[in-house]
Coordinates of C-alpha atoms in Angstrom, one line a residue:
M250 CA 0.0 0.0 0.0
S251 CA 2.9 2.4 0.8
I252 CA 4.4 1.9 -2.6
A253 CA 1.1 2.6 -4.3
L254 CA 0.6 5.7 -2.3
N255 CA 4.1 7.0 -3.0
R256 CA 3.6 6.6 -6.7
K257 CA 0.4 8.6 -6.5
V258 CA 2.2 11.4 -4.7
D259 CA 4.7 11.7 -7.6
T260 CA 1.9 12.9 -10.0
A261 CA -0.5 14.5 -7.6
S262 CA -1.5 18.1 -7.4
T263 CA -0.8 20.1 -4.2
A264 CA -4.2 19.3 -2.8
E265 CA -3.7 15.6 -3.7
R266 CA -0.3 15.7 -2.0
Q267 CA -1.9 17.0 1.2
Q268 CA -4.6 14.3 0.9
S269 CA -2.0 11.5 0.4
H270 CA 0.1 12.9 3.3
S271 CA -3.0 12.7 5.5
T272 CA -3.5 9.1 4.4
N273 CA 0.1 8.2 5.2
G274 CA -0.3 10.0 8.5
I275 CA -3.2 7.8 9.4
L276 CA -1.4 4.6 8.3
S277 CA 1.8 5.7 10.2
F278 CA -0.2 6.3 13.3
L279 CA -1.9 3.0 12.9
R280 CA 1.5 1.2 12.6
R281 CA 2.6 2.8 15.9
A282 CA -0.7 2.0 17.6
Y283 CA -1.2 -0.8 20.1
C284 CA -4.5 -1.9 18.5
A285 CA -2.8 -3.2 15.3
P286 CA -3.9 -6.8 16.2
I287 CA -7.5 -5.7 15.9
L288 CA -7.1 -5.2 12.1
R289 CA -5.8 -8.8 11.5
A290 CA -8.5 -10.8 9.7
T291 CA -7.4 -14.1 11.1
A292 CA -6.0 -15.6 14.3
Q293 CA -2.2 -16.0 14.5
K294 CA -1.2 -19.5 15.6
P295 CA 1.1 -19.3 18.7
S296 CA 4.6 -20.9 18.4
S297 CA 3.9 -23.1 21.4
L298 CA 0.9 -24.7 19.7
I299 CA 1.6 -27.7 17.5
Y300 CA -2.0 -28.2 16.2
S301 CA -4.5 -25.4 16.3
A302 CA -8.3 -25.9 16.2
D303 CA -8.3 -26.1 12.3
D304 CA -5.3 -28.4 12.0
R305 CA -5.6 -32.1 11.4
P306 CA -3.1 -34.3 13.3
G307 CA -2.4 -37.9 12.3
A308 CA -4.7 -40.7 13.4
L309 CA -2.3 -41.9 16.2
I310 CA -1.9 -38.4 17.7
A311 CA -5.7 -37.8 17.6
L312 CA -6.4 -41.2 19.2
S313 CA -3.9 -40.9 22.0
N314 CA -4.9 -37.4 22.9
G315 CA -8.6 -38.2 22.7
A316 CA -8.1 -41.1 25.1
Q317 CA -6.3 -38.7 27.5
H318 CA -9.3 -36.3 27.5
V319 CA -11.7 -39.2 28.1
G320 CA -9.6 -40.3 31.1
L321 CA -9.4 -36.7 32.4
I322 CA -13.2 -36.3 32.2
S323 CA -14.1 -39.7 33.7
I324 CA -13.8 -38.5 37.3
N325 CA -16.9 -36.4 36.9
L326 CA -19.1 -39.5 36.4
V327 CA -19.3 -39.5 40.2
Y328 CA -21.9 -36.7 40.0
P329 CA -24.6 -38.7 38.2
L330 CA -23.6 -41.7 40.2
L331 CA -24.3 -40.0 43.5
I332 CA -27.6 -38.6 42.3
C333 CA -28.7 -42.1 41.3
R334 CA -27.7 -43.4 44.7
T335 CA -29.7 -40.7 46.4
V336 CA -32.9 -42.2 45.1
G337 CA -31.8 -45.8 45.7
A338 CA -31.8 -46.7 42.0
P339 CA -31.0 -50.4 41.3
I340 CA -27.6 -51.3 39.8
P341 CA -28.9 -52.3 36.4
M342 CA -30.8 -48.9 36.1
V343 CA -27.7 -47.0 37.2
A344 CA -25.6 -48.8 34.6
D345 CA -28.1 -47.9 31.9
L346 CA -28.2 -44.2 33.0
L347 CA -24.4 -44.0 33.0
S348 CA -24.4 -45.5 29.5
I349 CA -26.9 -43.0 28.3
G350 CA -24.8 -40.3 30.0
M351 CA -21.7 -41.3 28.0
I352 CA -23.6 -41.1 24.8
V353 CA -24.9 -37.7 25.7
L354 CA -21.3 -36.5 26.4
S355 CA -20.5 -37.6 22.9
I356 CA -23.4 -35.6 21.4
G357 CA -22.6 -32.6 23.6
T358 CA -19.0 -32.7 22.5
L359 CA -19.9 -32.9 18.8
I360 CA -22.3 -30.0 18.8
Q361 CA -19.7 -27.9 20.6
V362 CA -16.7 -28.6 18.4
L363 CA -18.6 -28.7 15.0
R364 CA -20.0 -25.5 13.6
L365 CA -23.6 -26.4 12.8
G366 CA -25.6 -23.3 11.8
P367 CA -25.8 -20.9 14.8
I368 CA -24.3 -23.4 17.3
G369 CA -20.8 -24.8 17.9
S370 CA -17.7 -22.8 18.9
G371 CA -15.4 -24.9 16.7
Y372 CA -12.8 -25.3 19.5
M373 CA -11.3 -28.5 21.0
L374 CA -13.7 -28.6 24.0
P375 CA -15.3 -31.8 25.1
S376 CA -18.3 -31.9 27.4
T377 CA -18.3 -33.3 30.9
F378 CA -20.7 -33.7 33.8
T379 CA -20.5 -30.7 36.1
A380 CA -20.7 -29.8 39.8
S381 CA -22.9 -26.8 38.8
Y382 CA -26.0 -29.1 38.6
F383 CA -24.9 -31.5 41.3
A384 CA -26.3 -29.8 44.4
P385 CA -29.6 -28.8 42.7
G386 CA -29.8 -32.3 41.3
L387 CA -29.5 -33.9 44.7
L388 CA -32.3 -31.5 46.0
A389 CA -34.5 -32.5 43.1
A390 CA -33.8 -36.2 43.6
R391 CA -34.9 -36.0 47.2
I392 CA -38.1 -34.1 46.4
G393 CA -39.3 -35.8 43.2
G394 CA -36.9 -38.6 42.3
L395 CA -35.1 -38.9 38.9
P396 CA -38.1 -37.7 36.8
L397 CA -37.8 -34.3 38.6
V398 CA -34.0 -34.3 38.0
F399 CA -34.6 -34.9 34.3
G400 CA -37.3 -32.2 34.0
M401 CA -35.4 -29.5 35.9
T402 CA -32.2 -30.3 33.9
I403 CA -34.2 -29.6 30.7
F404 CA -35.3 -26.3 32.2
A405 CA -31.8 -25.4 33.2
G406 CA -30.4 -26.2 29.7
A407 CA -33.2 -24.1 28.0
L408 CA -32.4 -21.2 30.3
E409 CA -28.7 -21.4 29.5
A410 CA -29.5 -21.4 25.8
L411 CA -31.7 -18.3 26.2
V412 CA -29.1 -16.5 28.3
A413 CA -26.3 -17.1 25.7
P414 CA -27.1 -14.0 23.5
L415 CA -27.5 -11.9 26.6
L416 CA -24.2 -12.7 28.4
N417 CA -22.6 -9.3 27.8
R418 CA -25.7 -7.5 29.1
L419 CA -25.9 -9.6 32.2
R420 CA -22.4 -8.7 33.5
K421 CA -23.7 -5.8 35.6
F422 CA -26.2 -8.0 37.3
L423 CA -23.8 -11.0 37.7
P424 CA -20.3 -9.4 38.0
V425 CA -17.1 -11.4 38.1
E426 CA -16.8 -11.5 41.9
V427 CA -20.4 -12.8 42.3
S428 CA -19.7 -15.4 39.6
G429 CA -16.7 -16.5 41.7
L430 CA -19.0 -16.7 44.8
V431 CA -21.4 -18.9 42.9
I432 CA -18.6 -21.2 41.8
F433 CA -17.2 -21.3 45.4
M434 CA -20.6 -22.2 46.9
L435 CA -21.2 -24.9 44.2
G436 CA -18.0 -26.5 45.3
I437 CA -18.9 -26.2 49.0
A438 CA -22.4 -27.6 48.5
A439 CA -21.2 -30.5 46.4
G440 CA -18.4 -31.4 48.8
L441 CA -20.7 -31.3 51.9
A442 CA -23.3 -33.3 50.0
G443 CA -20.8 -36.0 49.2
L444 CA -19.5 -36.1 52.8
R445 CA -23.0 -36.5 54.1
T446 CA -23.3 -39.8 52.2
L447 CA -20.3 -41.0 54.2
L448 CA -20.6 -39.2 57.5
G449 CA -24.3 -38.0 57.6
P450 CA -26.6 -39.0 60.5
T451 CA -28.5 -41.4 58.2
A452 CA -25.4 -42.9 56.6
A453 CA -24.1 -46.3 57.7
P454 CA -21.1 -46.2 60.1
V455 CA -17.8 -45.9 58.3
S456 CA -15.5 -48.9 58.8
S457 CA -11.8 -48.8 59.2
A458 CA -11.5 -50.6 55.8
E459 CA -13.5 -47.8 54.2
W460 CA -11.2 -45.2 55.7
L461 CA -8.3 -47.1 54.2
V462 CA -10.0 -47.2 50.8
A463 CA -10.8 -43.4 50.9
A464 CA -7.2 -42.6 52.0
T465 CA -5.7 -44.8 49.2
T466 CA -7.9 -43.3 46.5
L467 CA -7.5 -39.6 47.5
G468 CA -3.8 -40.1 48.4
T469 CA -3.0 -41.7 45.0
I470 CA -4.8 -39.0 43.1
T471 CA -3.2 -36.2 45.1
A472 CA 0.3 -37.7 44.9
L473 CA 0.2 -38.2 41.1
N474 CA -1.3 -34.7 40.6
I475 CA 1.6 -33.1 42.6
W476 CA 4.6 -35.3 41.8
G477 CA 3.5 -37.3 38.8
K478 CA 4.6 -36.5 35.2
G479 CA 3.2 -36.9 31.8
L480 CA 0.4 -39.4 31.4
A481 CA 0.4 -40.4 35.1
R482 CA -0.4 -36.9 36.1
M483 CA -3.0 -36.3 33.4
L484 CA -4.8 -39.5 34.4
C485 CA -4.3 -39.3 38.1
A486 CA -8.0 -39.4 39.0
L487 CA -8.6 -42.5 36.9
I488 CA -5.6 -44.3 38.3
G489 CA -6.6 -43.3 41.9
I490 CA -10.2 -44.7 41.3
I491 CA -8.8 -48.0 40.0
G492 CA -6.5 -48.1 43.0
G493 CA -9.4 -47.6 45.3
Y494 CA -11.4 -50.4 43.6
A495 CA -8.4 -52.7 44.1
V496 CA -8.1 -51.9 47.8
A497 CA -11.9 -52.2 48.3
L498 CA -11.8 -55.6 46.6
A499 CA -8.9 -56.8 48.8
A500 CA -10.7 -55.5 51.9
G501 CA -14.0 -57.3 51.0
L502 CA -16.0 -54.1 50.6
L503 CA -17.5 -55.1 47.2
D504 CA -20.9 -56.7 47.8
P505 CA -20.9 -60.2 46.2
V506 CA -24.5 -59.7 45.2
Q507 CA -23.6 -56.4 43.4
W508 CA -20.5 -58.0 41.9
S509 CA -22.7 -60.8 40.5
L510 CA -24.7 -58.2 38.6
V511 CA -21.5 -57.1 37.0
D512 CA -20.8 -60.7 36.0
Q513 CA -24.3 -60.9 34.5
A514 CA -23.9 -57.7 32.4
N515 CA -23.1 -58.2 28.8
W516 CA -19.9 -56.8 27.3
L517 CA -21.9 -55.2 24.4
G518 CA -25.5 -54.0 24.6
I519 CA -27.8 -51.1 24.0
P520 CA -28.9 -49.1 27.1
H521 CA -32.6 -49.1 27.9
L522 CA -34.5 -45.8 27.4
A523 CA -37.9 -47.0 28.5
R524 CA -37.5 -45.8 32.1
V525 CA -37.3 -42.1 31.3
D526 CA -40.0 -39.8 32.7
W527 CA -40.0 -36.0 33.4
S528 CA -41.6 -33.7 35.9
F529 CA -41.3 -30.0 37.0
N530 CA -41.4 -28.3 40.4
A531 CA -41.6 -24.5 40.6
T532 CA -39.8 -24.4 44.0
L533 CA -36.6 -25.6 42.3
V534 CA -36.6 -22.9 39.6
A535 CA -34.2 -20.7 41.7
P536 CA -31.5 -23.2 42.4
F537 CA -31.5 -24.6 38.8
A538 CA -31.6 -21.1 37.4
I539 CA -28.5 -20.1 39.4
A540 CA -26.8 -23.3 38.4
S541 CA -27.6 -22.6 34.8
L542 CA -26.1 -19.1 35.0
A543 CA -23.0 -20.5 36.7
A544 CA -22.7 -23.1 33.9
A545 CA -23.0 -20.3 31.3
M546 CA -20.3 -18.2 32.9
K547 CA -18.0 -21.2 33.3
A548 CA -18.5 -22.1 29.6
A549 CA -17.7 -18.5 28.6
G550 CA -14.6 -18.6 30.6
T551 CA -13.4 -21.9 29.2
L552 CA -14.1 -20.7 25.6
T553 CA -12.0 -17.6 26.3
I554 CA -9.1 -20.0 27.3
C555 CA -9.6 -21.7 24.0
E556 CA -9.4 -18.4 22.1
K557 CA -6.2 -17.4 23.9
T558 CA -4.7 -20.9 23.2
N559 CA -5.3 -20.6 19.5
D560 CA -4.4 -17.0 18.9
S561 CA -1.1 -15.3 19.8
T562 CA -2.6 -11.9 19.0
W563 CA -5.7 -12.4 21.2
V564 CA -6.9 -9.0 22.5
R565 CA -10.4 -9.6 23.9
P566 CA -13.0 -12.4 23.8
D567 CA -14.9 -13.0 20.6
M568 CA -18.4 -12.8 21.8
R569 CA -19.8 -14.4 18.6
S570 CA -17.8 -17.5 19.3
I571 CA -18.7 -17.5 23.0
K572 CA -22.4 -17.1 22.3
R573 CA -22.3 -20.1 19.9
G574 CA -20.4 -22.1 22.5
V575 CA -22.7 -21.3 25.4
L576 CA -25.8 -22.0 23.2
S577 CA -24.3 -25.4 22.4
D578 CA -23.7 -26.0 26.1
G579 CA -27.3 -25.2 27.0
L580 CA -28.6 -27.5 24.2
A581 CA -26.4 -30.3 25.4
T582 CA -27.8 -30.0 28.9
M583 CA -31.3 -30.1 27.4
I584 CA -30.4 -33.2 25.6
A585 CA -29.1 -34.7 28.8
G586 CA -32.4 -34.1 30.5
I587 CA -34.5 -35.4 27.6
A588 CA -32.4 -38.6 27.3
G589 CA -32.6 -39.3 31.0
T590 CA -29.2 -38.4 32.3
P591 CA -29.1 -37.6 36.0
G592 CA -27.3 -34.2 35.8
G593 CA -26.5 -31.4 33.4
I594 CA -23.2 -31.1 31.4
N595 CA -20.8 -28.3 30.8
T596 CA -17.6 -27.6 28.9
S597 CA -14.5 -29.3 30.4
T598 CA -12.1 -26.7 31.7
P599 CA -9.4 -29.3 32.5
S600 CA -9.5 -30.4 28.8
A601 CA -8.9 -26.8 27.7
G602 CA -5.9 -26.7 30.0
L603 CA -4.6 -30.1 28.8
A604 CA -4.9 -28.9 25.1
S605 CA -2.8 -25.8 26.0
A606 CA -0.2 -27.9 27.9
T607 CA 0.2 -30.5 25.2
G608 CA 0.0 -28.1 22.2
V609 CA -2.7 -30.2 20.6
A610 CA -5.9 -28.2 20.3
S611 CA -7.3 -29.7 17.1
R612 CA -11.0 -30.1 17.1
N613 CA -10.4 -33.6 15.6
V614 CA -9.1 -34.7 19.0
A615 CA -12.5 -33.8 20.5
V616 CA -14.2 -35.7 17.7
V617 CA -12.1 -38.8 18.7
A618 CA -13.0 -38.3 22.4
A619 CA -16.7 -38.1 21.4
A620 CA -16.3 -41.3 19.4
I621 CA -14.7 -43.0 22.4
F622 CA -17.5 -41.9 24.8
F623 CA -20.1 -43.0 22.3
S624 CA -18.5 -46.5 22.1
L625 CA -18.2 -46.8 25.9
G626 CA -21.9 -46.2 26.1
F627 CA -22.5 -49.6 24.6
F628 CA -20.3 -51.5 27.1
P629 CA -22.8 -52.5 29.9
K630 CA -20.0 -54.3 31.7
L631 CA -18.1 -51.1 32.2
T632 CA -21.0 -49.0 33.4
A633 CA -22.0 -51.8 35.8
V634 CA -18.5 -51.7 37.3
L635 CA -19.0 -47.9 37.8
A636 CA -22.4 -48.4 39.2
I637 CA -21.1 -50.5 42.2
M638 CA -18.3 -48.0 43.0
P639 CA -17.7 -48.1 46.8
R640 CA -18.9 -45.0 48.5
A641 CA -15.4 -44.4 50.0
V642 CA -14.0 -44.2 46.4
V643 CA -16.9 -42.0 45.3
V644 CA -16.5 -39.5 48.1
A645 CA -12.7 -39.4 47.8
A646 CA -12.9 -38.7 44.0
L647 CA -15.5 -36.1 44.7
M648 CA -13.3 -34.4 47.3
Y649 CA -10.5 -34.1 44.8
A650 CA -12.8 -32.7 42.1
V651 CA -14.5 -30.1 44.3
T652 CA -11.1 -28.9 45.7
F653 CA -10.3 -27.3 42.4
I654 CA -13.8 -25.9 42.0
I655 CA -13.6 -24.2 45.4
I656 CA -10.1 -22.8 44.7
N657 CA -11.2 -21.6 41.2
G658 CA -14.1 -19.8 42.9
L659 CA -11.7 -18.1 45.3
Q660 CA -9.4 -17.1 42.4
V661 CA -12.3 -15.6 40.4
M662 CA -13.5 -13.6 43.5
M663 CA -9.9 -12.3 44.1
S664 CA -9.3 -11.4 40.5
R665 CA -11.0 -8.1 41.1
M666 CA -9.8 -5.4 43.4
L667 CA -12.0 -5.8 46.5
D668 CA -13.2 -2.4 47.6
A669 CA -15.6 -1.9 50.5
R670 CA -18.6 -2.5 48.3
R671 CA -17.4 -5.8 46.9
T672 CA -16.2 -6.9 50.2
V673 CA -19.6 -6.5 51.8
V674 CA -21.3 -8.2 48.9
L675 CA -19.0 -11.3 49.1
A676 CA -18.8 -11.5 52.9
F677 CA -22.6 -11.3 53.4
G678 CA -23.2 -13.8 50.6
L679 CA -20.7 -16.3 52.0
M680 CA -22.1 -16.0 55.5
G681 CA -25.6 -16.4 54.3
G682 CA -24.8 -19.5 52.3
L683 CA -22.7 -21.2 55.0
T684 CA -25.4 -20.4 57.6
I685 CA -27.8 -22.6 55.7
E686 CA -25.2 -25.4 55.5
V687 CA -24.3 -25.3 59.2
F688 CA -27.8 -24.5 60.6
P689 CA -30.2 -25.9 58.0
K690 CA -33.2 -25.4 60.3
S691 CA -32.6 -21.6 60.4
V692 CA -34.7 -21.3 57.2
N693 CA -37.7 -22.1 59.3
L694 CA -37.4 -18.6 60.8
L695 CA -38.2 -17.1 57.4
P696 CA -41.7 -16.7 55.9
S697 CA -42.8 -20.0 54.2
E698 CA -42.8 -18.5 50.7
I699 CA -39.1 -17.5 51.1
A700 CA -38.1 -20.6 53.1
I701 CA -38.9 -22.9 50.2
I702 CA -36.5 -21.0 47.9
A703 CA -33.8 -20.1 50.5
G704 CA -33.4 -23.7 51.7
S705 CA -30.4 -24.1 49.4
S706 CA -27.1 -22.6 50.5
L707 CA -26.3 -21.8 46.8
V708 CA -29.6 -19.9 46.4
A709 CA -29.3 -18.1 49.7
S710 CA -25.7 -16.9 49.1
T711 CA -26.4 -15.9 45.4
A712 CA -29.6 -14.1 46.2
I713 CA -27.9 -12.1 49.0
A714 CA -25.0 -11.2 46.8
L715 CA -27.2 -10.2 43.8
I716 CA -29.5 -8.0 45.8
L717 CA -26.6 -6.2 47.6
N718 CA -24.8 -5.8 44.3
L719 CA -27.8 -4.0 42.8
V720 CA -28.2 -1.8 45.8
F721 CA -24.5 -0.8 45.9
R722 CA -24.5 0.1 42.2
I723 CA -26.1 3.4 43.1
G724 CA -23.6 6.1 42.4
V725 CA -21.0 3.8 40.8
R726 CA -20.9 5.7 37.5
K727 CA -18.0 8.2 37.1
T728 CA -17.6 10.9 34.5
A729 CA -14.9 13.3 33.3
T730 CA -14.8 15.9 30.5
L731 CA -12.0 17.4 28.3
S732 CA -12.3 20.4 26.1
V733 CA -10.2 20.5 22.9
E734 CA -9.4 23.7 20.9
R735 CA -9.4 23.4 17.1
E736 CA -6.2 25.4 16.9
R737 CA -4.5 23.7 19.9
I738 CA -4.8 19.9 19.3
N739 CA -2.4 18.0 21.6
S740 CA -2.5 14.2 21.2
K741 CA -0.3 13.8 24.2
E742 CA -2.6 15.8 26.4
I743 CA -5.6 13.6 25.3
E744 CA -3.6 10.4 25.9
N745 CA -2.6 11.6 29.4
F746 CA -6.3 12.5 30.2
F747 CA -7.4 8.9 29.5
L748 CA -4.4 7.5 31.3
E749 CA -5.0 9.5 34.5
Q750 CA -8.8 8.9 34.4
G751 CA -8.2 5.2 33.8
K752 CA -6.0 4.9 36.9
S753 CA -8.4 6.8 39.1
W754 CA -11.4 4.7 37.9
G755 CA -9.5 1.4 38.2
A756 CA -10.2 0.7 34.5
R757 CA -8.1 -1.9 32.7
P758 CA -5.1 -0.3 30.8
D759 CA -5.8 -2.1 27.6
V760 CA -9.4 -0.8 27.4
T761 CA -8.2 2.7 28.3
K762 CA -5.6 2.6 25.6
R763 CA -8.2 1.6 23.0
A764 CA -10.5 4.5 24.1
S765 CA -7.6 7.0 23.9
F766 CA -6.6 5.7 20.5
G767 CA -10.2 6.1 19.3
V768 CA -10.5 9.7 20.3
I769 CA -7.0 10.7 18.9
Q770 CA -7.7 8.9 15.6
L771 CA -11.1 10.5 15.3
I772 CA -9.6 14.0 15.8
E773 CA -6.9 13.3 13.1
A774 CA -9.6 12.0 10.7
I775 CA -12.0 15.0 11.1
G776 CA -9.4 17.7 11.6
E777 CA -9.1 18.8 7.9
T778 CA -12.6 18.1 6.7
C779 CA -15.5 17.6 9.1
W780 CA -14.3 19.8 12.0
K781 CA -13.5 23.3 10.8
A782 CA -13.7 25.5 13.9
G783 CA -14.9 25.8 17.5
K784 CA -14.4 23.7 20.5
M785 CA -14.7 19.9 20.8
L786 CA -16.0 18.4 24.0
V787 CA -14.9 14.9 25.1
R788 CA -17.1 13.3 27.7
A789 CA -16.0 9.9 29.2
S790 CA -17.8 7.8 31.7
F791 CA -17.1 4.5 33.4
D792 CA -19.3 2.1 35.4
E793 CA -17.0 -0.9 35.8
Y794 CA -18.4 -2.8 32.9
K795 CA -18.0 -0.3 30.1
I796 CA -16.3 2.9 29.0
E797 CA -18.6 5.3 27.0
I798 CA -17.2 8.3 25.3
D799 CA -19.2 11.1 23.6
V800 CA -17.2 13.4 21.3
T801 CA -19.1 16.5 20.3
Y802 CA -17.9 19.1 17.8
P803 CA -19.4 21.6 15.3
G804 CA -19.2 20.1 11.9
A805 CA -20.1 17.3 9.6
R806 CA -20.4 13.6 10.4
L807 CA -17.7 11.1 9.8
E808 CA -18.8 7.9 8.1
F809 CA -18.0 4.6 9.8
P810 CA -18.1 1.8 7.1
E811 CA -18.5 -1.8 8.1
V812 CA -16.4 -3.0 5.2
R813 CA -12.8 -1.9 4.8
P814 CA -12.4 0.3 1.7
S815 CA -10.3 -1.0 -1.1
I816 CA -6.7 0.2 -1.8
E817 CA -7.9 1.8 -5.0
K818 CA -10.6 3.8 -3.2
I819 CA -8.1 4.9 -0.5
V820 CA -5.6 6.1 -3.2
D821 CA -7.9 7.5 -5.8
S822 CA -10.8 8.9 -3.8
G823 CA -10.7 12.1 -1.9
D824 CA -12.9 10.4 0.8
G825 CA -10.5 7.4 1.0
P826 CA -8.5 8.4 4.0
R827 CA -11.6 9.3 6.0
L828 CA -13.3 6.0 5.1
L829 CA -10.2 4.1 6.2
A830 CA -10.1 6.0 9.5
G831 CA -13.9 5.4 10.0
F832 CA -13.4 1.7 9.4
I833 CA -10.5 1.5 11.9
L834 CA -12.5 3.4 14.5
R835 CA -15.5 1.0 14.0
R836 CA -13.1 -2.0 14.5
N837 CA -11.4 -0.4 17.5
A838 CA -14.6 0.1 19.5
D839 CA -17.2 -2.4 20.5
R840 CA -20.0 0.0 19.2
V841 CA -19.9 3.3 17.3
Q842 CA -22.7 5.7 16.6
S843 CA -22.8 9.3 15.3
V844 CA -25.6 11.8 15.1
V845 CA -25.9 15.4 13.9
K846 CA -28.2 17.9 15.5
D847 CA -28.3 21.7 15.0
G848 CA -24.9 21.7 13.2
R849 CA -23.1 19.7 15.9
C850 CA -22.0 16.1 15.5
T851 CA -21.8 13.7 18.4
V852 CA -19.8 10.5 18.0
H853 CA -20.5 7.8 20.6
F854 CA -17.9 5.1 21.4
H855 CA -18.7 2.1 23.5
Y856 CA -15.9 -0.1 25.0
D857 CA -16.8 -3.2 27.0
H858 CA -14.7 -3.5 30.2

């Protein structure tokens, strides 16, 4: 482009020389700018990545990596297993439900990794059972059995699918720190529910042999996770569970009657679907709705990890891809409920981490993992073995899984600077939720209409945090203005204005820089044509979730084309430089709008924070 512009200058008139000089000035400024990655049309593959999402590894690499992901995900089968045991489901039925669950994981993975119309992120991101729906699922199982679990899972999946297009708008109502609180309470509720099956007042006494099995299972998993390397570390949970089974068998903890059911199970067979029924209970809307929102936020976070893994020039999340991925996640959970799977599913965050660690992020690996899960769904002998898993092994595996969920929740909460407002929101939410867990009868002090909903620690903590967050948002918006003289334009002064305001507001530096660049580039673009005289007023406001800027000046409106102008139009047309600048400004901001009223033009920039 530079060569073409220079050739044009050689034969241009004086006016054309000035116009070309303006074009070169815009391009020169763009080269120096920090938002250059925004103009790249395609993602840049990181040097540490061997196979990106679009690459196709060999069959052996795809098969070995797919098997690793299946082993990594397998620990989460304890969630539907515990829900089945809550209702006292017979072993053959549990085996069938687990088989159906594996097939559903296969379907969920495929609709996530394959771009099918409006669904599918296209990233290497298998599906897994999730703790998000575990505590609400246990509650539904106790109230209405498995039909209620299935029905409420369909509701939760439908809600997540409906929420997908609205994720960006919901951030002010469900901020990052409250999302962390929800994740933290999900882990706490799931862990305590698992412990009650072993230590609760209605549970059978724990024998010394069971303590040994639990210690062996959890100790093996933890030791391999900390000191293990390579495949042993990646499959630590699966190895620990197998070790727990071995110790339980040696200690005589495996019931001979149950083991005989395993012997009777066929190696190959089709799971029975005739037992599926559905029901709905309005009192469970709140816990499942909160779990659905948590699943949506978790899926969005995992998809962001995938974007970063596949693009070395990553600047900010691609909301189109995230919306498609969250929509797929919600549909997969709906399918789980329709098919009769005891619990919803979600994107696998450990799988995203494994892909980044191994450098193999090809979606073909996820397709192989889906094929493996689908195949395992037709091995009744395997699911029968899982169905008789000793409770000591189940609880030990669950403790390992929820440990990372709890810590992840803490990390998310602490990722934001905790001022007095956020501290009160989180502290009161935590205390409210833990009060329900420690003193479950305390809900009887509340009005009956509220007690029905607040009986869950997850619902109580989330409701307290959301209400306080809305109340404390009063007065959170901050505004600053800057006046710019037409004859005294100082780019450094404008840049310093945004730098100082960004620091005082606590805004992210990358968003502040984009806002500063947008205003400076706008002034350069309109300086010679649209803005002839008078003062320009720059009004910037910040409310933690967005930076909004209104630039008002006397003059004509600058056009912001959605399509980049061609090189010929930039070189040959007098409007070329302005069109290029308008295109750059549109790509730089999340939203741009301009209006003209009474001879004054106002350009509105919106930057998500």
